[in-house]
Amino acid sequence: MSDDKKDVLIAAYLFEDLAKRDFDAVLKLAEDKAITVEGVVLVQKDTHGEVHVTETGDHLGRKGLKIGGGAGLVVGLFAPPLLAATAVGAAAGGVMAKFAKHRVESGIAEKMDDALPPGSGGVIAIYDSGGADAVDKALPNAVKKSVAQIDGMSANELKAGLAEAQAGMGG
Amino acid sequence: MSDETIDRTRLPIRRPPFSGVAEQTLGGSRPDWAQIGHVKPPEGSPNVLVVLIDDAGFGNPGAFGGPIDTPNYDRIADQGLRYNRFHVTAMCSPTRAALLTGRNHHAVGMGGIPEASSGFPGYSAMLPKDAAPFPKVLKENGYSTAAIGKWHLTPEKEQGPAGPFDHWPNAWGFDYYWGFLAPEASQFDTMIAENQKFVGVQEGKDGEPFYFPEAMTDQAIDWLHGVRGHDSEKPWMLYYSTGCSHSPHHVSKEWSDKYKGRFDQGWDKLRGETFERQKKLGVVPTDAILTPRDESMPAWDSLDENRRRVCARQMEVYAGYSENADHHVGRLLDSIEAMGELDNTIVVWIWGDNGASLEGTPSGTFNEGTMLNGLPLTDQEQLQLTLKWGGLEAWGTEMMYPHYSSAWAWAGNTPFAWGKQVASHLGGTRNPLVVRYPQRITDNGGLRSQFTHVSDIGPTILEMVEIPQPMHVDGIEQQPMTGASFADSLADANASEHHTQQYFENFGNRAMYKEGWWLAMRMPRIPWRLDPDVLKHFAPGVWKPDEDPVELYYLPDDFSQATDLSASHPEKVKELQSLFWEEAEKYHVKPLLAGFAGFFGILPPIGTITTNTYHGVVQNIAPGAVPRIYNHSYTISADLHIPDDGAEGVIVAEASHLGGFSLFVQDGKLKHTYAFLGVFEYRQESRNELPAGDVNVQMIFKADEAKPATPGEVTLLVNGEPVGGGRMDHTVPFIFSGYAGMDVGLDNGLVVDRSYAEKAPFAFTGTVQKVVFDVAPHLDDQDEHAMHEHASQSDIARGISG
């Protein structure tokens, strides 16, 4: 972790393809090492309010559907129950609870819950706060952006918990 | 009675003298059966159908070259005539008043709108008894008459069970009325009035959701069937007035999706395409010039991708909504045809009571209520709020109160400049008219270009059915109709022009037409601006109307008003300016801006009633009759009975999540939700559950100060004890909704708090014994005056969109 403070950003979109365009732009920043990214996730919230992960990207700007590490951190902070479907399985209730607790205590939950209304697309990213300007410029199509912060230590703890849970699931 | 000797110039027609014999007993007596007869119209009188579409422009329907498919309008135009120089006033109620009375709108008190009755005769919104509408004339001459759909001619303060009913549709001469009285209505949960009573939100048929255009058509057809079933000969007159295409633009996806991609080219290109089609059709002369875009509207190419896509969808919805209206008129026409009466019916179909509406602001809006309340939202905020309420999938549904961009309206008025409210220009005042009547029209599909005006419709119909304009009605001498019949033009394309002179005026925008010359006198105010910065230029003593810039056009050579001749014809400018003031004097147009008087501190007397008490369940209280809770402190107090096993449901609720409030019980707790125009929601709830038995609950709003949109503190009380509360940083300054009403004991229609939407109307399961609004706690005289002034302004703001 190169920076103590991390921004947790949710950018909301009216159009899924525009969200994808911006998602790719943020990943390009990561690939070019213009910013330090934990993970980026492209999601769609359906009209019933259910969130679906469409695509993920890691700290090197690589896309992939396997959700772990930084992408898992993103998913977990945004919607802990999604971890069950995407990363750790339904049995790993402990790690989900950790994420849920952190969301509430840090105030992230309050900021994030309404950030993505039903029917919208979203780009969710966690990156070093120093890259905020660059990320902001990479998201020209976002209709609304909400930013919360998480300290590096907490992020590490959550990621470690996630890795542990994933290991348990695997073995 | 259909005797030639009947004097039809005095209405009601007197009963005939008794021509029988009446002895002391029946012995030797002979009845005169004419005593129990009814007045009959002249032999062979045809039916009359008048169709009026709302808020639409010259360049909207396909029949006039527009991009909207209107197969039924095409059908009637092709079987009848297109009139391409037909004029309306630039506002809703004034056009309707001129249409139905055959007189100038100011002359019948409708220079403004019924939400702002003013103390000047041209702006009272009170139909004078010396101006009997032509439907009343037909009725008194033996026609069955009905009005179905939008009304917007009844003073708002009279819209309740206490009336009076002199200005409701029945009193205008309609035997039957079904529709909505407001300037606009949700098409999915319309608050319906029938005759002289609000009957509220209706159910759809066959388990389908209610949809006003469909329901009003069913009502119209039912009425026709009923009349014909009862009397096989009696002619009828039906005024069918759609809520479409006024905001909210509500239509199912099935209709809007037909237009997917058809507006991606944007308004600038659409305008050019429409113009070419218009010329090809012949409704616009080939030498006409397309007028340019005003700088208040953005170029399509200047929009970013989000806005382009959102704006394109706005127009897809508007187009689908409009085509749906055409479809339902088609159903009505089909049913008349099936009755075998279409060829004996004069069909008059006007596409737009004024030009298309510019009131959506340049960005378009998810909630027109934000514009009515003067809430400035940036383009980005409009996008965010669109997203909040369901994105583009929800545009056109009940979740929004949508209005498209003003630039789409401008494109809908192709080839003219401006639109609704702007009486100085043809974009606000020239609309399509088609007439079908095979008994007179021989050149089906023909074009007529005589200068005609909406006030001509009544005189034309009366001439065609051979009923004279009455001199006296109900003992009152009538002012003559100022419209001129154009009946001779039906058979004769070259008939001379009878309407050679006409003034136009709406909210200070004015024009004077005489024998081809048109002097345009536009106030320097764009229609979506009502803020003090703009209005201060028009204050008493400040505004000098004759110093407004003028434009002069010669319409026979310049169909679209593209070439301003004012500099080269100063004498004509002067002549028409003077003529305007003569007409203004004659028809009560003066004082200009009387409809805006409230904005300049000229107010009706302050009402003395500060409490409203509702006993039991009271439903469908019209928006204008809702207690004035805006901009100051107020209290709602309710006496309830809670059964031992608890209760839930709404105690009192006004309007919807797009603006409104609800005091309700949920999960045993007292809750209050205040919806700030769909932008913010404020919620408070009691800490504990309500006790069983007789309970008094209160919601006290203590305003920080009496001022528009004041913040303040909410306190909830149960049996006098504070149990919860919270702060509201913003409150609605003008009005929650242009159309949704208030209910006690339930929340009819679209609900205020979506948390109980699944249980709507969420009727209270205990007993609501009484609800009392106290709207003037703690107001001193100065505050009271200030709030009264603001309330008057809010009425204008609301009505202006009509």
Coordinates of C-alpha atoms in Angstrom, one line a residue, chain B residues 47-496:
Chain B
N47 CA -73.8 16.0 -34.7
V48 CA -70.7 17.9 -33.7
L49 CA -67.4 16.5 -32.5
V50 CA -64.7 18.9 -31.3
V51 CA -61.4 17.4 -30.5
L52 CA -58.7 19.4 -28.8
I53 CA -55.1 18.2 -28.2
D54 CA -53.1 19.9 -25.4
D55 CA -49.7 21.5 -25.6
A56 CA -48.7 20.6 -29.1
G57 CA -47.3 22.4 -32.1
F58 CA -47.8 23.0 -35.8
G59 CA -44.8 20.7 -36.6
N60 CA -45.8 17.8 -34.4
P61 CA -48.4 15.6 -36.2
G62 CA -47.5 13.7 -39.3
A63 CA -50.6 15.2 -41.0
F64 CA -48.7 18.5 -41.0
G65 CA -45.3 17.1 -41.8
G66 CA -44.3 16.4 -38.2
P67 CA -42.4 13.3 -37.0
I68 CA -45.2 11.9 -34.9
D69 CA -47.3 9.2 -36.6
T70 CA -50.9 10.3 -36.5
P71 CA -52.8 7.9 -38.7
N72 CA -56.2 9.1 -37.5
Y73 CA -55.4 12.7 -37.9
D74 CA -54.2 11.9 -41.4
R75 CA -57.4 10.0 -42.0
I76 CA -59.6 12.9 -41.0
A77 CA -57.5 15.4 -42.9
D78 CA -57.5 13.2 -46.0
Q79 CA -61.3 12.8 -45.8
G80 CA -61.7 16.5 -45.0
L81 CA -59.6 19.7 -45.0
R82 CA -56.4 20.9 -43.5
Y83 CA -56.4 24.6 -42.4
N84 CA -52.8 25.8 -42.2
R85 CA -53.4 29.4 -41.0
F86 CA -55.5 28.6 -38.0
H87 CA -54.7 30.4 -34.8
V88 CA -55.2 29.9 -31.1
T89 CA -54.2 31.9 -28.1
A90 CA -50.8 31.0 -26.7
M91 CA -52.3 29.6 -23.5
C92 CA -54.5 26.8 -22.4
S93 CA -57.5 28.3 -20.6
P94 CA -57.7 31.3 -22.9
T95 CA -57.9 29.1 -26.0
R96 CA -60.5 26.9 -24.4
A97 CA -62.6 29.9 -23.4
A98 CA -62.4 31.4 -26.9
L99 CA -63.2 28.1 -28.5
L100 CA -66.3 27.4 -26.4
T101 CA -67.6 31.0 -26.3
G102 CA -66.8 32.2 -29.8
R103 CA -65.4 35.4 -28.3
N104 CA -62.1 36.8 -27.3
H105 CA -60.6 35.3 -24.2
H106 CA -60.3 38.5 -22.2
A107 CA -63.9 39.4 -23.1
V108 CA -65.0 36.3 -21.2
G109 CA -62.7 36.8 -18.3
M110 CA -60.1 34.3 -19.3
G111 CA -57.1 36.5 -20.2
G112 CA -55.3 34.5 -17.6
I113 CA -55.8 31.2 -15.9
P114 CA -58.3 29.9 -13.3
E115 CA -55.6 29.5 -10.7
A116 CA -55.3 33.2 -10.5
S117 CA -58.6 34.9 -10.6
S118 CA -57.9 38.6 -10.7
G119 CA -59.9 41.6 -9.9
F120 CA -60.0 42.9 -13.5
P121 CA -62.8 41.8 -15.8
G122 CA -60.5 40.4 -18.4
Y123 CA -58.8 38.2 -15.9
S124 CA -61.5 37.1 -13.4
A125 CA -61.7 33.5 -14.8
M126 CA -65.4 33.9 -14.2
L127 CA -67.4 33.2 -17.3
P128 CA -69.8 36.2 -17.6
K129 CA -73.4 35.4 -18.1
D130 CA -73.5 37.6 -21.2
A131 CA -71.3 35.2 -23.1
A132 CA -73.1 31.9 -23.4
P133 CA -70.8 29.2 -24.8
F134 CA -71.9 27.6 -28.0
P135 CA -72.4 24.2 -26.4
K136 CA -75.0 25.8 -24.2
V137 CA -76.6 27.3 -27.3
L138 CA -76.8 23.9 -28.9
K139 CA -78.1 22.4 -25.7
E140 CA -80.9 24.9 -25.4
N141 CA -81.7 24.2 -29.0
G142 CA -82.2 20.5 -28.5
Y143 CA -78.8 18.9 -28.6
S144 CA -77.4 16.5 -26.1
T145 CA -74.0 17.8 -25.0
A146 CA -71.0 16.4 -23.2
A147 CA -67.5 17.4 -22.3
I148 CA -65.0 14.6 -21.7
G149 CA -61.4 15.2 -20.7
K150 CA -59.3 18.2 -19.6
W151 CA -61.3 21.2 -18.5
H152 CA -59.2 24.0 -16.9
L153 CA -61.9 26.7 -16.9
T154 CA -63.1 26.6 -13.3
P155 CA -61.7 29.0 -10.8
E156 CA -59.5 26.9 -8.5
K157 CA -61.1 28.2 -5.3
E158 CA -64.5 26.9 -6.5
Q159 CA -63.2 23.4 -7.1
G160 CA -64.8 21.6 -4.1
P161 CA -68.1 20.3 -2.8
A162 CA -69.1 23.7 -1.6
G163 CA -68.8 25.1 -5.2
P164 CA -70.3 27.3 -6.4
F165 CA -70.8 25.4 -9.6
D166 CA -71.6 28.3 -12.0
H167 CA -68.2 27.7 -13.7
W168 CA -68.1 24.0 -13.7
P169 CA -68.6 22.3 -17.1
N170 CA -72.3 21.6 -16.6
A171 CA -72.9 25.3 -16.3
W172 CA -71.0 26.0 -19.5
G173 CA -73.8 24.0 -21.3
F174 CA -72.7 20.4 -21.0
D175 CA -75.3 17.8 -20.0
Y176 CA -72.5 15.5 -18.9
Y177 CA -68.9 16.0 -17.9
W178 CA -66.2 13.5 -17.0
G179 CA -62.5 14.4 -16.8
F180 CA -60.2 16.5 -14.7
L181 CA -60.5 20.2 -13.9
A182 CA -56.8 20.9 -13.4
P183 CA -54.3 22.4 -15.8
E184 CA -52.7 19.0 -16.1
A185 CA -53.0 15.5 -14.8
S186 CA -51.1 12.3 -14.2
Q187 CA -52.4 9.9 -16.9
F188 CA -52.1 6.9 -14.5
D189 CA -53.8 8.2 -11.4
T190 CA -55.9 11.0 -12.6
M191 CA -58.2 12.7 -10.1
I192 CA -61.5 12.5 -11.9
A193 CA -64.4 14.8 -11.6
E194 CA -67.8 13.8 -12.9
N195 CA -70.4 16.5 -13.4
Q196 CA -70.2 18.4 -10.1
K197 CA -68.3 16.0 -8.0
F198 CA -64.8 14.7 -7.6
V199 CA -64.9 11.0 -7.9
G200 CA -61.2 10.5 -7.5
V201 CA -58.7 8.0 -8.9
Q202 CA -60.3 5.3 -10.8
E203 CA -59.5 1.6 -11.4
G204 CA -58.4 0.3 -14.8
K205 CA -60.6 -2.1 -16.6
D206 CA -60.0 -5.9 -16.8
G207 CA -57.3 -5.7 -14.1
E208 CA -55.2 -3.4 -16.3
P209 CA -53.8 -0.2 -14.8
F210 CA -55.9 2.9 -15.3
Y211 CA -54.8 5.1 -18.2
F212 CA -56.7 8.3 -18.7
P213 CA -56.6 8.5 -22.5
E214 CA -58.2 5.1 -22.7
A215 CA -60.7 5.7 -19.9
M216 CA -61.8 9.1 -21.3
T217 CA -62.4 7.5 -24.7
D218 CA -64.4 4.7 -23.1
Q219 CA -66.5 7.3 -21.3
A220 CA -67.1 9.3 -24.5
I221 CA -68.2 6.2 -26.4
D222 CA -70.4 5.1 -23.5
W223 CA -72.0 8.5 -23.5
L224 CA -72.7 8.4 -27.2
H225 CA -74.1 4.9 -27.0
G226 CA -76.3 6.0 -24.1
V227 CA -77.7 9.0 -25.9
R228 CA -78.4 7.1 -29.1
G229 CA -80.0 4.2 -27.2
H230 CA -82.3 6.6 -25.4
D231 CA -83.1 8.8 -28.4
S232 CA -82.6 7.6 -32.0
E233 CA -82.7 11.1 -33.5
K234 CA -81.4 13.6 -31.1
P235 CA -78.1 15.2 -32.4
W236 CA -75.2 15.4 -30.0
M237 CA -72.3 17.7 -29.5
L238 CA -69.2 16.2 -27.9
Y239 CA -66.1 18.2 -26.7
Y240 CA -63.3 15.7 -26.4
S241 CA -60.3 17.3 -24.8
T242 CA -57.2 15.3 -24.2
G243 CA -54.7 15.6 -21.3
C244 CA -52.1 14.7 -23.9
S245 CA -49.7 16.1 -24.9
H246 CA -49.4 18.2 -21.7
S247 CA -46.8 17.3 -19.1
P248 CA -46.6 14.9 -17.4
H249 CA -45.7 12.9 -20.5
H250 CA -47.1 9.6 -19.4
V251 CA -47.3 6.6 -21.8
S252 CA -46.4 3.0 -21.8
K253 CA -43.1 1.8 -23.3
E254 CA -45.1 0.0 -26.0
W255 CA -45.8 3.4 -27.5
S256 CA -42.6 5.3 -26.7
D257 CA -40.4 2.5 -27.9
K258 CA -41.9 2.8 -31.4
Y259 CA -39.8 5.9 -31.7
K260 CA -36.5 4.5 -30.5
G261 CA -33.7 6.1 -32.4
R262 CA -36.0 8.4 -34.4
F263 CA -34.8 11.5 -32.6
D264 CA -31.1 10.7 -32.2
Q265 CA -30.3 13.3 -34.9
G266 CA -31.5 16.0 -32.4
W267 CA -33.8 19.0 -32.6
D268 CA -31.8 21.1 -35.1
K269 CA -31.9 18.4 -37.8
L270 CA -35.4 17.3 -36.9
R271 CA -36.6 20.8 -37.6
G272 CA -35.0 20.8 -41.1
E273 CA -36.6 17.4 -41.8
T274 CA -40.0 18.5 -40.7
F275 CA -39.8 21.6 -42.7
E276 CA -39.0 19.7 -45.9
R277 CA -42.0 17.4 -45.3
Q278 CA -44.2 20.4 -44.6
K279 CA -43.3 21.9 -47.9
K280 CA -43.8 18.6 -49.7
L281 CA -47.2 18.2 -48.2
G282 CA -48.1 21.8 -49.1
V283 CA -49.0 22.9 -45.5
V284 CA -46.1 25.3 -45.7
P285 CA -45.4 27.3 -48.9
T286 CA -42.3 26.3 -50.8
D287 CA -40.9 29.8 -50.5
A288 CA -41.2 29.8 -46.7
I289 CA -38.0 30.3 -44.7
L290 CA -37.1 28.2 -41.6
T291 CA -36.7 30.6 -38.6
P292 CA -33.5 30.3 -36.6
R293 CA -33.0 28.9 -33.1
D294 CA -33.1 31.3 -30.3
E295 CA -29.9 31.4 -28.2
S296 CA -31.9 30.5 -25.1
M297 CA -32.0 26.9 -26.4
P298 CA -28.8 24.9 -26.8
A299 CA -27.6 23.6 -30.1
W300 CA -28.0 19.8 -30.2
D301 CA -24.3 19.4 -31.1
S302 CA -23.3 21.2 -27.9
L303 CA -24.8 18.5 -25.7
D304 CA -22.6 15.7 -24.1
E305 CA -23.5 12.1 -24.8
N306 CA -25.6 11.6 -21.6
R307 CA -27.7 14.6 -22.4
R308 CA -28.2 13.7 -26.0
R309 CA -29.4 10.3 -25.1
V310 CA -31.7 11.6 -22.3
C311 CA -33.1 14.3 -24.5
A312 CA -33.7 11.8 -27.4
R313 CA -35.7 9.6 -25.0
Q314 CA -37.7 12.7 -23.8
M315 CA -38.9 13.2 -27.4
E316 CA -39.5 9.5 -27.9
V317 CA -41.9 9.5 -25.0
Y318 CA -43.6 12.7 -26.1
A319 CA -44.1 11.2 -29.6
G320 CA -45.4 7.9 -28.2
Y321 CA -47.7 9.8 -25.9
S322 CA -49.0 11.9 -28.8
E323 CA -49.5 9.0 -31.1
N324 CA -51.4 7.2 -28.3
A325 CA -53.8 10.2 -28.2
D326 CA -54.3 10.0 -31.9
H327 CA -55.0 6.3 -31.5
H328 CA -57.8 6.9 -28.9
V329 CA -59.4 9.6 -31.0
G330 CA -59.4 7.0 -33.7
R331 CA -61.3 4.6 -31.5
L332 CA -63.8 7.3 -30.9
L333 CA -64.2 8.0 -34.6
D334 CA -64.5 4.3 -35.3
S335 CA -67.3 4.0 -32.8
I336 CA -69.1 6.9 -34.4
E337 CA -68.7 5.3 -37.7
A338 CA -70.0 2.0 -36.4
M339 CA -73.1 3.9 -35.2
G340 CA -73.5 5.0 -38.8
E341 CA -73.2 8.6 -37.8
L342 CA -69.7 9.7 -38.9
D343 CA -70.8 11.3 -42.2
N344 CA -73.5 13.2 -40.3
T345 CA -71.0 14.6 -37.9
I346 CA -69.0 17.8 -38.2
V347 CA -65.6 16.8 -37.0
V348 CA -63.3 19.7 -35.9
W349 CA -59.9 18.6 -34.6
I350 CA -57.4 21.1 -33.3
W351 CA -53.9 19.8 -32.7
G352 CA -52.8 22.0 -29.8
D353 CA -54.5 24.6 -27.6
N354 CA -51.3 26.5 -27.9
G355 CA -47.9 25.9 -29.4
A356 CA -45.8 23.1 -27.9
S357 CA -44.7 23.9 -24.3
L358 CA -41.3 25.4 -23.6
E359 CA -41.8 25.0 -19.9
G360 CA -39.5 22.0 -19.5
T361 CA -36.5 24.3 -19.4
P362 CA -33.6 23.6 -21.8
S363 CA -32.6 20.4 -20.1
G364 CA -36.1 18.9 -19.8
T365 CA -37.1 17.8 -16.3
F366 CA -38.0 14.6 -14.5
N367 CA -40.5 16.7 -12.5
E368 CA -42.2 19.8 -13.9
G369 CA -43.0 20.6 -10.3
T370 CA -39.4 21.8 -9.9
M371 CA -40.0 24.4 -12.6
L372 CA -43.3 25.5 -11.1
N373 CA -41.7 26.0 -7.8
G374 CA -38.8 28.0 -9.2
L375 CA -36.3 25.4 -8.1
P376 CA -33.2 25.9 -10.3
L377 CA -31.7 22.5 -11.2
T378 CA -28.6 22.2 -13.2
D379 CA -28.4 19.9 -16.2
Q380 CA -26.3 17.5 -14.1
E381 CA -28.8 17.6 -11.2
Q382 CA -31.6 16.8 -13.6
L383 CA -29.7 13.8 -14.8
Q384 CA -29.0 12.7 -11.2
L385 CA -32.6 12.9 -10.3
T386 CA -33.7 11.1 -13.4
L387 CA -31.3 8.4 -12.3
K388 CA -32.7 8.5 -8.8
W389 CA -36.3 7.8 -10.0
G390 CA -35.5 5.0 -12.3
G391 CA -33.5 6.4 -15.2
L392 CA -34.8 6.5 -18.7
E393 CA -36.8 3.3 -18.1
A394 CA -39.0 5.4 -15.8
W395 CA -39.3 8.4 -18.1
G396 CA -42.9 8.2 -19.1
T397 CA -44.1 6.2 -16.1
E398 CA -45.9 7.4 -13.1
M399 CA -42.6 7.6 -11.2
M400 CA -41.9 10.9 -12.9
Y401 CA -43.7 14.1 -13.9
P402 CA -41.7 14.6 -17.0
H403 CA -41.5 17.4 -19.4
Y404 CA -39.1 17.4 -22.4
S405 CA -36.6 20.1 -23.3
S406 CA -37.8 23.4 -24.4
A407 CA -35.8 22.9 -27.6
W408 CA -38.0 19.9 -28.5
A409 CA -41.0 22.1 -28.1
W410 CA -39.4 24.7 -30.4
A411 CA -38.8 21.9 -32.9
G412 CA -42.4 20.9 -32.5
N413 CA -43.5 24.3 -33.6
T414 CA -41.6 24.2 -36.9
P415 CA -41.3 26.4 -38.9
F416 CA -42.1 29.1 -36.4
A417 CA -40.2 30.8 -33.6
W418 CA -41.1 30.3 -29.9
G419 CA -44.0 28.4 -28.5
K420 CA -46.6 28.3 -25.7
Q421 CA -47.1 31.5 -23.7
V422 CA -45.5 33.5 -26.5
A423 CA -48.6 35.2 -28.1
S424 CA -46.4 37.5 -30.1
H425 CA -45.2 34.7 -32.5
L426 CA -46.7 31.9 -34.5
G427 CA -44.9 29.3 -32.6
G428 CA -47.3 30.0 -29.7
T429 CA -50.4 30.7 -31.8
R430 CA -50.6 28.8 -35.1
N431 CA -51.8 25.2 -34.8
P432 CA -53.1 22.6 -37.1
L433 CA -56.8 22.3 -37.7
V434 CA -58.6 19.6 -39.7
V435 CA -62.3 19.6 -40.4
R436 CA -64.3 16.7 -41.8
Y437 CA -67.9 17.0 -43.0
P438 CA -68.6 15.3 -46.3
Q439 CA -72.0 17.0 -46.7
R440 CA -70.2 20.2 -47.4
I441 CA -66.6 19.3 -48.3
T442 CA -66.1 18.0 -51.8
D443 CA -62.4 18.3 -52.3
N444 CA -61.3 15.7 -49.7
G445 CA -57.7 16.2 -48.6
G446 CA -57.8 19.8 -49.6
L447 CA -56.0 22.7 -48.0
R448 CA -57.5 25.9 -46.7
S449 CA -55.3 29.0 -46.0
Q450 CA -57.8 31.6 -44.9
F451 CA -56.7 33.3 -41.7
T452 CA -58.9 31.7 -39.0
H453 CA -59.0 31.9 -35.2
V454 CA -60.1 29.6 -32.5
S455 CA -63.0 32.0 -31.7
D456 CA -64.4 31.2 -35.2
I457 CA -65.2 27.6 -34.3
G458 CA -68.4 28.4 -32.4
P459 CA -69.8 30.8 -35.0
T460 CA -68.9 28.3 -37.8
I461 CA -70.6 25.4 -36.1
L462 CA -73.7 27.5 -35.4
E463 CA -73.9 28.6 -39.0
M464 CA -73.5 25.0 -40.2
V465 CA -76.3 23.7 -37.9
E466 CA -78.4 26.7 -38.8
I467 CA -78.9 27.9 -35.3
P468 CA -78.5 31.6 -34.7
Q469 CA -76.3 33.2 -32.2
P470 CA -78.7 34.2 -29.4
M471 CA -79.3 37.8 -28.4
H472 CA -80.5 36.9 -24.9
V473 CA -79.7 33.9 -22.7
D474 CA -81.4 33.4 -19.4
G475 CA -82.7 36.9 -19.6
I476 CA -79.3 38.4 -20.1
E477 CA -78.4 40.3 -23.3
Q478 CA -75.4 38.7 -24.9
Q479 CA -72.2 40.2 -26.1
P480 CA -71.9 39.3 -29.8
M481 CA -69.5 36.5 -30.7
T482 CA -66.3 38.1 -32.1
G483 CA -65.3 35.0 -34.1
A484 CA -66.2 34.9 -37.7
S485 CA -67.7 31.9 -39.4
F486 CA -65.5 30.2 -42.0
A487 CA -68.3 27.8 -43.0
D488 CA -68.2 28.9 -46.6
S489 CA -64.6 27.9 -46.9
L490 CA -65.6 24.2 -46.5
A491 CA -67.0 24.1 -49.9
D492 CA -65.0 26.9 -51.5
A493 CA -61.2 26.9 -51.3
N494 CA -61.3 30.5 -52.5
A495 CA -63.8 31.8 -50.1
S496 CA -63.0 35.2 -48.9

